[in-house]
GROMACS .gro file of C-alpha atoms in nm:
model
  285
    1MET     CA    1   0.196   0.942  -6.069
    2ILE     CA    2   0.122   0.795  -5.762
    3PHE     CA    3   0.354   1.081  -5.526
    4ARG     CA    4   0.338   1.311  -5.850
    5SER     CA    5   0.088   1.591  -5.637
    6GLU     CA    6   0.191   1.772  -5.296
    7ALA     CA    7  -0.126   1.601  -5.098
    8SER     CA    8  -0.088   1.250  -5.277
    9ARG     CA    9   0.260   1.220  -5.106
   10GLY     CA   10   0.055   1.341  -4.775
   11TYR     CA   11  -0.154   1.089  -4.738
   12THR     CA   12   0.089   0.795  -4.892
   13LEU     CA   13   0.346   0.925  -4.608
   14SER     CA   14   0.058   0.948  -4.335
   15ALA     CA   15  -0.105   0.623  -4.382
   16PRO     CA   16   0.109   0.428  -4.169
   17ALA     CA   17   0.087   0.601  -3.903
   18THR     CA   18  -0.298   0.670  -3.971
   19ALA     CA   19  -0.286   0.309  -4.018
   20TYR     CA   20  -0.150   0.176  -3.691
   21VAL     CA   21  -0.320   0.469  -3.451
   22GLY     CA   22  -0.658   0.341  -3.581
   23PHE     CA   23  -0.594   0.018  -3.526
   24LEU     CA   24  -0.484   0.090  -3.141
   25VAL     CA   25  -0.809   0.321  -3.096
   26ALA     CA   26  -1.113   0.177  -3.377
   27ALA     CA   27  -0.979  -0.231  -3.290
   28PRO     CA   28  -1.040  -0.208  -2.911
   29LEU     CA   29  -1.328   0.029  -2.970
   30VAL     CA   30  -1.513  -0.227  -3.181
   31ILE     CA   31  -1.420  -0.540  -2.956
   32LEU     CA   32  -1.584  -0.309  -2.629
   33ILE     CA   33  -1.892  -0.311  -2.846
   34ALA     CA   34  -1.949  -0.644  -2.981
   35TYR     CA   35  -1.883  -0.748  -2.613
   36SER     CA   36  -2.147  -0.499  -2.499
   37PHE     CA   37  -2.421  -0.688  -2.746
   38TRP     CA   38  -2.311  -1.033  -2.511
   39THR     CA   39  -2.347  -1.184  -2.204
   40GLN     CA   40  -2.159  -1.386  -1.992
   41THR     CA   41  -2.204  -1.603  -1.666
   42TYR     CA   42  -1.839  -1.608  -1.525
   43VAL     CA   43  -1.649  -1.839  -1.741
   44THR     CA   44  -1.968  -1.893  -2.015
   45LEU     CA   45  -1.955  -1.623  -2.290
   46ASP     CA   46  -2.275  -1.580  -2.493
   47LYS     CA   47  -2.218  -1.429  -2.817
   48THR     CA   48  -2.539  -1.471  -2.913
   49PRO     CA   49  -2.653  -1.057  -2.994
   50THR     CA   50  -2.893  -0.933  -2.735
   51LEU     CA   51  -3.018  -0.632  -2.549
   52LYS     CA   52  -2.946  -0.778  -2.197
   53ASN     CA   53  -2.703  -0.555  -2.063
   54TYR     CA   54  -2.800  -0.205  -2.171
   55SER     CA   55  -3.205  -0.262  -2.011
   56ASP     CA   56  -3.021  -0.425  -1.699
   57ALA     CA   57  -2.751  -0.106  -1.700
   58PHE     CA   58  -3.040   0.116  -1.772
   59ALA     CA   59  -3.298  -0.045  -1.534
   60ASP     CA   60  -3.044  -0.032  -1.224
   61PRO     CA   61  -3.056   0.255  -0.961
   62LEU     CA   62  -2.725   0.191  -0.874
   63VAL     CA   63  -2.543   0.237  -1.206
   64ARG     CA   64  -2.728   0.583  -1.285
   65HIS     CA   65  -2.627   0.690  -0.899
   66LEU     CA   66  -2.276   0.632  -0.980
   67MET     CA   67  -2.268   0.769  -1.374
   68LEU     CA   68  -2.496   1.090  -1.208
   69ARG     CA   69  -2.202   1.155  -0.931
   70SER     CA   70  -1.919   1.078  -1.127
   71ILE     CA   71  -2.036   1.355  -1.387
   72TRP     CA   72  -2.098   1.547  -1.044
   73ILE     CA   73  -1.778   1.506  -0.923
   74ALA     CA   74  -1.576   1.550  -1.253
   75GLY     CA   75  -1.758   1.853  -1.329
   76ALA     CA   76  -1.646   1.991  -0.959
   77VAL     CA   77  -1.281   1.881  -0.992
   78THR     CA   78  -1.299   2.114  -1.364
   79VAL     CA   79  -1.437   2.402  -1.226
   80VAL     CA   80  -1.215   2.410  -0.891
   81THR     CA   81  -0.916   2.346  -1.128
   82VAL     CA   82  -0.980   2.599  -1.347
   83ALA     CA   83  -1.076   2.814  -1.137
   84LEU     CA   84  -0.747   2.771  -0.973
   85ALA     CA   85  -0.511   2.763  -1.276
   86TYR     CA   86  -0.645   3.093  -1.460
   87PRO     CA   87  -0.455   3.333  -1.151
   88ILE     CA   88  -0.183   3.058  -1.224
   89ALA     CA   89  -0.194   3.093  -1.586
   90TYR     CA   90  -0.254   3.482  -1.586
   91PHE     CA   91   0.038   3.485  -1.370
   92ILE     CA   92   0.316   3.295  -1.572
   93ALA     CA   93   0.208   3.440  -1.869
   94MET     CA   94   0.167   3.835  -1.819
   95LYS     CA   95   0.375   3.933  -1.481
   96ALA     CA   96   0.686   3.652  -1.423
   97ARG     CA   97   1.020   3.715  -1.581
   98LYS     CA   98   1.171   3.355  -1.580
   99LYS     CA   99   0.881   3.161  -1.714
  100THR     CA  100   1.064   2.879  -1.806
  101ILE     CA  101   1.117   2.834  -1.390
  102TRP     CA  102   0.773   2.870  -1.379
  103LEU     CA  103   0.700   2.592  -1.609
  104LEU     CA  104   0.892   2.395  -1.471
  105LEU     CA  105   0.788   2.411  -1.117
  106ILE     CA  106   0.388   2.340  -1.268
  107THR     CA  107   0.525   1.978  -1.360
  108ILE     CA  108   0.716   1.897  -1.075
  109PRO     CA  109   0.408   1.675  -0.966
  110PHE     CA  110   0.458   1.494  -1.290
  111TRP     CA  111   0.830   1.385  -1.082
  112SER     CA  112   0.638   1.114  -0.836
  113SER     CA  113   0.438   0.879  -0.911
  114TYR     CA  114   0.013   0.954  -0.913
  115LEU     CA  115  -0.003   0.667  -0.642
  116LEU     CA  116   0.236   0.831  -0.411
  117ARG     CA  117   0.070   1.186  -0.477
  118VAL     CA  118  -0.284   1.013  -0.423
  119PHE     CA  119  -0.168   0.843  -0.079
  120ALA     CA  120  -0.049   1.202   0.028
  121TRP     CA  121  -0.312   1.312   0.025
  122LYS     CA  122  -0.468   1.028   0.207
  123LEU     CA  123  -0.187   1.071   0.516
  124ILE     CA  124  -0.325   1.453   0.480
  125LEU     CA  125  -0.625   1.403   0.522
  126GLY     CA  126  -0.676   1.163   0.725
  127PHE     CA  127  -0.815   1.116   1.074
  128ASN     CA  128  -0.457   1.132   1.218
  129GLY     CA  129  -0.352   1.268   0.931
  130VAL     CA  130  -0.122   1.603   0.913
  131MET     CA  131  -0.372   1.847   0.864
  132ASN     CA  132  -0.598   1.673   1.195
  133SER     CA  133  -0.258   1.676   1.365
  134ALA     CA  134  -0.187   2.052   1.254
  135LEU     CA  135  -0.523   2.172   1.353
  136LEU     CA  136  -0.505   1.967   1.717
  137MET     CA  137  -0.204   2.156   1.819
  138LEU     CA  138  -0.304   2.511   1.704
  139GLY     CA  139  -0.634   2.419   1.933
  140LEU     CA  140  -0.838   2.524   1.666
  141ILE     CA  141  -1.021   2.206   1.768
  142ASP     CA  142  -1.112   1.931   2.009
  143GLU     CA  143  -1.123   1.639   1.801
  144PRO     CA  144  -0.997   1.494   1.465
  145LEU     CA  145  -1.244   1.621   1.185
  146ASP     CA  146  -1.387   1.294   1.033
  147PHE     CA  147  -1.475   1.431   0.750
  148LEU     CA  148  -1.225   1.539   0.538
  149LEU     CA  149  -1.198   1.133   0.410
  150TYR     CA  150  -1.358   0.854   0.250
  151ASN     CA  151  -1.626   1.083   0.043
  152GLU     CA  152  -1.692   1.316  -0.275
  153PHE     CA  153  -1.487   1.607  -0.075
  154ALA     CA  154  -1.167   1.391  -0.078
  155VAL     CA  155  -1.194   1.309  -0.413
  156VAL     CA  156  -1.244   1.642  -0.578
  157LEU     CA  157  -0.958   1.797  -0.354
  158THR     CA  158  -0.729   1.479  -0.438
  159LEU     CA  159  -0.800   1.462  -0.832
  160ALA     CA  160  -0.801   1.918  -0.845
  161HIS     CA  161  -0.494   1.865  -0.717
  162ALA     CA  162  -0.397   1.585  -0.991
  163TRP     CA  163  -0.509   1.709  -1.253
  164ALA     CA  164  -0.381   2.127  -1.203
  165PRO     CA  165  -0.036   2.103  -1.421
  166PHE     CA  166  -0.358   2.027  -1.704
  167ALA     CA  167  -0.548   2.277  -1.659
  168ILE     CA  168  -0.243   2.557  -1.650
  169LEU     CA  169  -0.062   2.478  -1.962
  170PRO     CA  170  -0.321   2.549  -2.242
  171ILE     CA  171  -0.444   2.833  -2.075
  172TYR     CA  172  -0.126   2.978  -2.006
  173VAL     CA  173  -0.074   2.914  -2.434
  174SER     CA  174  -0.406   3.102  -2.459
  175LEU     CA  175  -0.247   3.389  -2.277
  176GLN     CA  176   0.036   3.394  -2.403
  177LYS     CA  177  -0.129   3.453  -2.844
  178ILE     CA  178  -0.278   3.788  -2.698
  179ASP     CA  179  -0.168   4.076  -2.878
  180PRO     CA  180  -0.018   4.294  -2.597
  181SER     CA  181  -0.145   4.603  -2.859
  182LEU     CA  182  -0.446   4.482  -2.815
  183LEU     CA  183  -0.456   4.511  -2.379
  184GLU     CA  184  -0.284   4.849  -2.471
  185ALA     CA  185  -0.562   5.027  -2.729
  186ALA     CA  186  -0.820   4.867  -2.405
  187THR     CA  187  -0.605   5.122  -2.142
  188ASP     CA  188  -0.624   5.377  -2.383
  189LEU     CA  189  -1.015   5.403  -2.479
  190GLY     CA  190  -1.082   5.436  -2.106
  191ASN     CA  191  -1.122   5.100  -1.969
  192SER     CA  192  -1.021   4.982  -1.609
  193PRO     CA  193  -0.786   4.702  -1.497
  194LEU     CA  194  -1.136   4.480  -1.502
  195GLN     CA  195  -1.332   4.590  -1.782
  196ARG     CA  196  -1.008   4.530  -2.000
  197PHE     CA  197  -0.988   4.163  -1.866
  198MET     CA  198  -1.393   4.074  -1.925
  199ARG     CA  199  -1.360   4.264  -2.316
  200VAL     CA  200  -0.996   4.153  -2.424
  201THR     CA  201  -0.854   3.860  -2.240
  202LEU     CA  202  -1.106   3.675  -2.066
  203PRO     CA  203  -1.311   3.651  -2.457
  204LEU     CA  204  -0.931   3.531  -2.595
  205THR     CA  205  -0.884   3.304  -2.327
  206ILE     CA  206  -1.182   3.094  -2.409
  207PRO     CA  207  -1.021   2.848  -2.634
  208GLY     CA  208  -0.741   2.747  -2.326
  209ILE     CA  209  -1.030   2.711  -2.082
  210ILE     CA  210  -1.227   2.500  -2.258
  211ALA     CA  211  -0.918   2.300  -2.383
  212ALA     CA  212  -0.848   2.270  -2.002
  213CYS     CA  213  -1.213   2.137  -1.900
  214LEU     CA  214  -1.180   1.907  -2.140
  215ILE     CA  215  -0.858   1.806  -2.083
  216ILE     CA  216  -0.985   1.725  -1.703
  217PHE     CA  217  -1.325   1.664  -1.710
  218ILE     CA  218  -1.294   1.354  -1.959
  219PRO     CA  219  -1.050   1.161  -1.760
  220THR     CA  220  -1.160   1.219  -1.417
  221VAL     CA  221  -1.473   1.030  -1.531
  222GLY     CA  222  -1.279   0.730  -1.576
  223ASP     CA  223  -1.085   0.775  -1.257
  224TYR     CA  224  -1.055   0.454  -1.044
  225VAL     CA  225  -0.775   0.466  -0.866
  226THR     CA  226  -0.845   0.789  -0.669
  227PRO     CA  227  -1.200   0.749  -0.510
  228ALA     CA  228  -1.042   0.383  -0.443
  229LEU     CA  229  -0.791   0.519  -0.215
  230VAL     CA  230  -0.998   0.846  -0.045
  231GLY     CA  231  -1.321   0.790  -0.187
  232GLY     CA  232  -1.485   0.537  -0.028
  233SER     CA  233  -1.825   0.408  -0.063
  234ASP     CA  234  -1.925   0.796  -0.049
  235GLY     CA  235  -1.720   0.892  -0.336
  236LYS     CA  236  -1.708   0.593  -0.568
  237MET     CA  237  -1.789   0.620  -0.926
  238ILE     CA  238  -1.883   0.499  -1.246
  239ALA     CA  239  -1.540   0.330  -1.309
  240ASN     CA  240  -1.501   0.168  -0.950
  241LEU     CA  241  -1.802  -0.024  -1.063
  242ILE     CA  242  -1.684  -0.071  -1.464
  243GLN     CA  243  -1.329  -0.185  -1.296
  244VAL     CA  244  -1.530  -0.448  -1.078
  245GLN     CA  245  -1.746  -0.597  -1.372
  246PHE     CA  246  -1.360  -0.658  -1.545
  247GLY     CA  247  -1.258  -0.779  -1.247
  248ALA     CA  248  -1.408  -0.964  -0.943
  249ALA     CA  249  -1.705  -1.020  -1.128
  250ASN     CA  250  -1.566  -1.119  -1.425
  251ASN     CA  251  -1.851  -0.972  -1.660
  252TRP     CA  252  -1.679  -0.815  -1.946
  253PRO     CA  253  -2.024  -0.771  -2.147
  254LEU     CA  254  -2.129  -0.592  -1.854
  255GLY     CA  255  -1.827  -0.421  -1.827
  256ALA     CA  256  -1.810  -0.305  -2.229
  257THR     CA  257  -2.200  -0.206  -2.186
  258LEU     CA  258  -2.084   0.003  -1.889
  259SER     CA  259  -1.761   0.191  -2.014
  260LEU     CA  260  -1.985   0.228  -2.312
  261ILE     CA  261  -2.296   0.427  -2.144
  262ALA     CA  262  -1.994   0.597  -1.953
  263MET     CA  263  -1.826   0.780  -2.291
  264LEU     CA  264  -2.134   0.839  -2.412
  265SER     CA  265  -2.271   1.014  -2.109
  266VAL     CA  266  -1.955   1.209  -2.121
  267GLY     CA  267  -1.983   1.288  -2.497
  268PHE     CA  268  -2.297   1.464  -2.454
  269VAL     CA  269  -2.158   1.634  -2.157
  270ALA     CA  270  -1.894   1.775  -2.363
  271ILE     CA  271  -2.032   1.820  -2.617
  272VAL     CA  272  -2.273   2.031  -2.450
  273PHE     CA  273  -2.023   2.241  -2.269
  274VAL     CA  274  -1.799   2.295  -2.601
  275ILE     CA  275  -2.156   2.504  -2.747
  276THR     CA  276  -2.250   2.654  -2.452
  277ALA     CA  277  -1.878   2.810  -2.373
  278THR     CA  278  -1.875   2.885  -2.723
  279GLN     CA  279  -2.125   3.083  -2.728
  280PHE     CA  280  -2.047   3.249  -2.365
  281GLY     CA  281  -1.731   3.346  -2.538
  282ARG     CA  282  -1.937   3.535  -2.855
  283ARG     CA  283  -2.142   3.705  -2.617
  284ILE     CA  284  -1.865   3.888  -2.432
  285ARG     CA  285  -1.668   3.986  -2.694
   0.00000   0.00000   0.00000
């Protein structure tokens, strides 16, 4: 009787996987929320519910500064990455003949460790790095540039390179779904290539752009490895402060509070972006 309907069979078969994923996602989140209402004095954990962590976090100008900087850097990384990824995705989807080879080339950065790629950029942008050495050799500068590393620019550049494939692939998929007859019809109606792109191609790829932006923006806010290695004091983000609270400071309740604040902030920005981008896509159609 239980397995008679197709819906019941589907729910039954998916129940173990749903419970497993729910446990992995929901249980840590519940623990994080519980910790945010507790207090800790290094080794002593007080489980008395309190809002002290939230009041301290919102009153701390450092938290506000790092949160705003994190959103700014993540937004800059998203804009730069998507802007550079769209032409590449367009070329592969519309112009390239051997698409499989191009897609394989896009995945090459994943063949090496993420840390190795970050260290590679550190060597490239360093005071005595590849870029400064090349500019000195060409006679374009008289002394090494000191603004290439340990700042927001270095963080944005490194993260944009690291997340580029994640922007290219969803945009490529959305471009692949476009019916060629729509482009032909636009051409027959007298549209120039630019008009055809703005009226047909771009509106139809808005879902892919939105997906690419979310895939990049959300995890970038929580990145602490890249800011720690190439950001210096001017490139630190909220995740670095959270890592300190869970590590050296051994203040898990405050770390949990900062994590939840970051999650809510990112969620709010993501929702606003999706609504705005969707409305924009409807207007240009």
